[in-house]
Amino acid sequence: MNVFVDTTGYFSLLDRDERNHQAARQIWQRLLDHDDVLITSNYVLVEMTALAQNRLGMAASADFNNTFVPLAKMVWIDAEIHLASVTALLTANRRQLSLVDCVSFEVCRRLNIHNVFAFDQHFEEQGFSLLSV
């Protein structure tokens, strides 16, 4: 199964104080045990690196980049996907929705990915399935 990995999934894995940490660990282990194909984007990589650095410190940022990033297939966002995502963001006109979210939705649609490792309800609003314990 192809699974898109969002920032909220990664962050919940890294931060032991995060309310979804235990669920994230269980889901992550199941993904690894089943040899699911993990897919993310360079926009998630940038967002997650900055978030880990800011909230958890450089060691957590390094852990993310050295341990978790190599396990996922990286989708490098081109101008076409970026512009489609900006259009979606501006059309939605919602402050709580981010450009990275819109890029992730676009990647999932283009790659026909339905399952997402995330704790962000925006994915469900867009018709994707969030993995659960």
CSV table of C-alpha atoms in Angstrom, one decimal:
chain,number,residue,atom,x,y,z
A,1,MET,CA,0.0,0.0,0.0
A,2,ASN,CA,1.2,3.5,-0.8
A,3,VAL,CA,1.0,5.9,2.2
A,4,PHE,CA,1.6,9.6,2.2
A,5,VAL,CA,3.5,10.8,5.3
A,6,ASP,CA,2.5,14.3,6.5
A,7,THR,CA,4.3,16.6,8.9
A,8,THR,CA,1.9,15.8,11.7
A,9,GLY,CA,2.7,12.1,11.4
A,10,TYR,CA,6.4,12.7,11.5
A,11,PHE,CA,6.2,15.2,14.4
A,12,SER,CA,4.0,12.9,16.5
A,13,LEU,CA,6.7,10.3,16.1
A,14,LEU,CA,9.5,12.6,17.2
A,15,ASP,CA,7.9,14.4,20.1
A,16,ARG,CA,7.3,12.2,23.1
A,17,ASP,CA,5.1,14.9,24.6
A,18,GLU,CA,2.8,15.1,21.6
A,19,ARG,CA,-0.7,13.8,22.4
A,20,ASN,CA,-0.6,11.4,19.4
A,21,HIS,CA,2.9,10.0,20.1
A,22,GLN,CA,1.8,6.5,21.1
A,23,ALA,CA,-0.6,6.2,18.2
A,24,ALA,CA,2.0,7.4,15.8
A,25,ARG,CA,4.5,4.9,17.0
A,26,GLN,CA,2.0,2.0,16.6
A,27,ILE,CA,1.0,3.2,13.1
A,28,TRP,CA,4.6,3.7,12.1
A,29,GLN,CA,5.7,0.2,13.3
A,30,ARG,CA,2.8,-1.3,11.4
A,31,LEU,CA,3.8,0.5,8.2
A,32,LEU,CA,7.4,-0.7,8.5
A,33,ASP,CA,6.3,-4.3,9.3
A,34,HIS,CA,4.0,-4.4,6.2
A,35,ASP,CA,6.7,-2.9,3.9
A,36,ASP,CA,4.2,-0.2,2.9
A,37,VAL,CA,5.6,2.4,0.4
A,38,LEU,CA,6.1,5.6,2.3
A,39,ILE,CA,5.8,8.8,0.2
A,40,THR,CA,6.3,12.4,1.2
A,41,SER,CA,7.3,15.7,-0.4
A,42,ASN,CA,10.2,18.1,-0.1
A,43,TYR,CA,7.7,20.6,1.1
A,44,VAL,CA,6.9,18.3,4.1
A,45,LEU,CA,10.6,17.9,4.5
A,46,VAL,CA,11.2,21.6,4.8
A,47,GLU,CA,8.2,22.1,7.1
A,48,MET,CA,9.1,19.2,9.4
A,49,THR,CA,12.8,20.2,9.6
A,50,ALA,CA,11.9,23.7,10.6
A,51,LEU,CA,9.2,22.5,13.1
A,52,ALA,CA,11.6,20.0,14.7
A,53,GLN,CA,14.4,22.5,14.9
A,54,ASN,CA,12.1,25.2,16.5
A,55,ARG,CA,10.2,23.0,18.9
A,56,LEU,CA,12.6,20.2,19.8
A,57,GLY,CA,16.1,21.4,18.9
A,58,MET,CA,18.8,20.5,16.4
A,59,ALA,CA,19.2,16.9,17.6
A,60,ALA,CA,15.6,16.2,16.8
A,61,SER,CA,15.9,17.8,13.4
A,62,ALA,CA,19.0,15.7,12.7
A,63,ASP,CA,17.2,12.6,13.9
A,64,PHE,CA,14.3,13.3,11.5
A,65,ASN,CA,16.6,13.9,8.5
A,66,ASN,CA,18.9,10.9,9.3
A,67,THR,CA,16.4,8.3,10.5
A,68,PHE,CA,13.0,9.0,9.0
A,69,VAL,CA,13.6,10.8,5.7
A,70,PRO,CA,15.6,8.0,4.1
A,71,LEU,CA,12.6,5.6,4.6
A,72,ALA,CA,10.3,7.6,2.3
A,73,LYS,CA,10.2,8.1,-1.4
A,74,MET,CA,10.6,11.8,-1.9
A,75,VAL,CA,8.4,13.7,-4.4
A,76,TRP,CA,10.2,16.8,-5.5
A,77,ILE,CA,7.6,19.5,-6.1
A,78,ASP,CA,7.8,21.2,-9.5
A,79,ALA,CA,6.3,24.5,-10.7
A,80,GLU,CA,3.1,22.8,-12.0
A,81,ILE,CA,2.3,21.2,-8.7
A,82,HIS,CA,3.3,24.3,-6.8
A,83,LEU,CA,1.1,26.6,-8.9
A,84,ALA,CA,-1.9,24.3,-8.7
A,85,SER,CA,-1.5,24.2,-4.9
A,86,VAL,CA,-1.3,27.9,-4.6
A,87,THR,CA,-4.4,28.2,-6.6
A,88,ALA,CA,-6.2,25.7,-4.4
A,89,LEU,CA,-5.0,27.5,-1.3
A,90,LEU,CA,-6.2,30.9,-2.5
A,91,THR,CA,-9.5,29.4,-3.7
A,92,ALA,CA,-10.1,27.8,-0.3
A,93,ASN,CA,-9.5,31.1,1.4
A,94,ARG,CA,-9.0,29.5,4.8
A,95,ARG,CA,-6.4,30.6,7.3
A,96,GLN,CA,-6.0,27.2,8.9
A,97,LEU,CA,-5.2,25.5,5.6
A,98,SER,CA,-1.5,25.7,4.6
A,99,LEU,CA,0.3,25.7,1.3
A,100,VAL,CA,2.1,22.5,2.4
A,101,ASP,CA,-1.4,20.9,3.0
A,102,CYS,CA,-2.5,21.9,-0.5
A,103,VAL,CA,0.7,20.5,-2.0
A,104,SER,CA,0.2,17.3,-0.1
A,105,PHE,CA,-3.4,16.9,-1.4
A,106,GLU,CA,-2.2,17.6,-5.0
A,107,VAL,CA,0.6,15.0,-4.7
A,108,CYS,CA,-1.8,12.4,-3.3
A,109,ARG,CA,-4.3,13.0,-6.1
A,110,ARG,CA,-1.7,12.8,-8.8
A,111,LEU,CA,-0.2,9.6,-7.4
A,112,ASN,CA,-3.6,8.1,-6.6
A,113,ILE,CA,-2.7,7.8,-2.9
A,114,HIS,CA,-5.7,7.4,-0.5
A,115,ASN,CA,-4.1,6.6,2.8
A,116,VAL,CA,-2.3,9.2,4.8
A,117,PHE,CA,-0.2,8.9,8.0
A,118,ALA,CA,-1.2,12.2,9.6
A,119,PHE,CA,-3.2,13.7,12.5
A,120,ASP,CA,-4.6,16.6,10.4
A,121,GLN,CA,-8.3,16.5,9.7
A,122,HIS,CA,-7.8,18.5,6.5
A,123,PHE,CA,-6.9,15.3,4.8
A,124,GLU,CA,-10.2,13.7,5.7
A,125,GLU,CA,-12.0,16.9,4.5
A,126,GLN,CA,-10.4,16.3,1.2
A,127,GLY,CA,-11.5,12.7,1.0
A,128,PHE,CA,-8.3,10.9,2.1
A,129,SER,CA,-8.2,8.2,4.8
A,130,LEU,CA,-6.1,8.9,7.9
A,131,LEU,CA,-4.4,5.7,9.3
A,132,SER,CA,-5.5,4.8,12.8
A,133,VAL,CA,-4.3,2.4,15.5
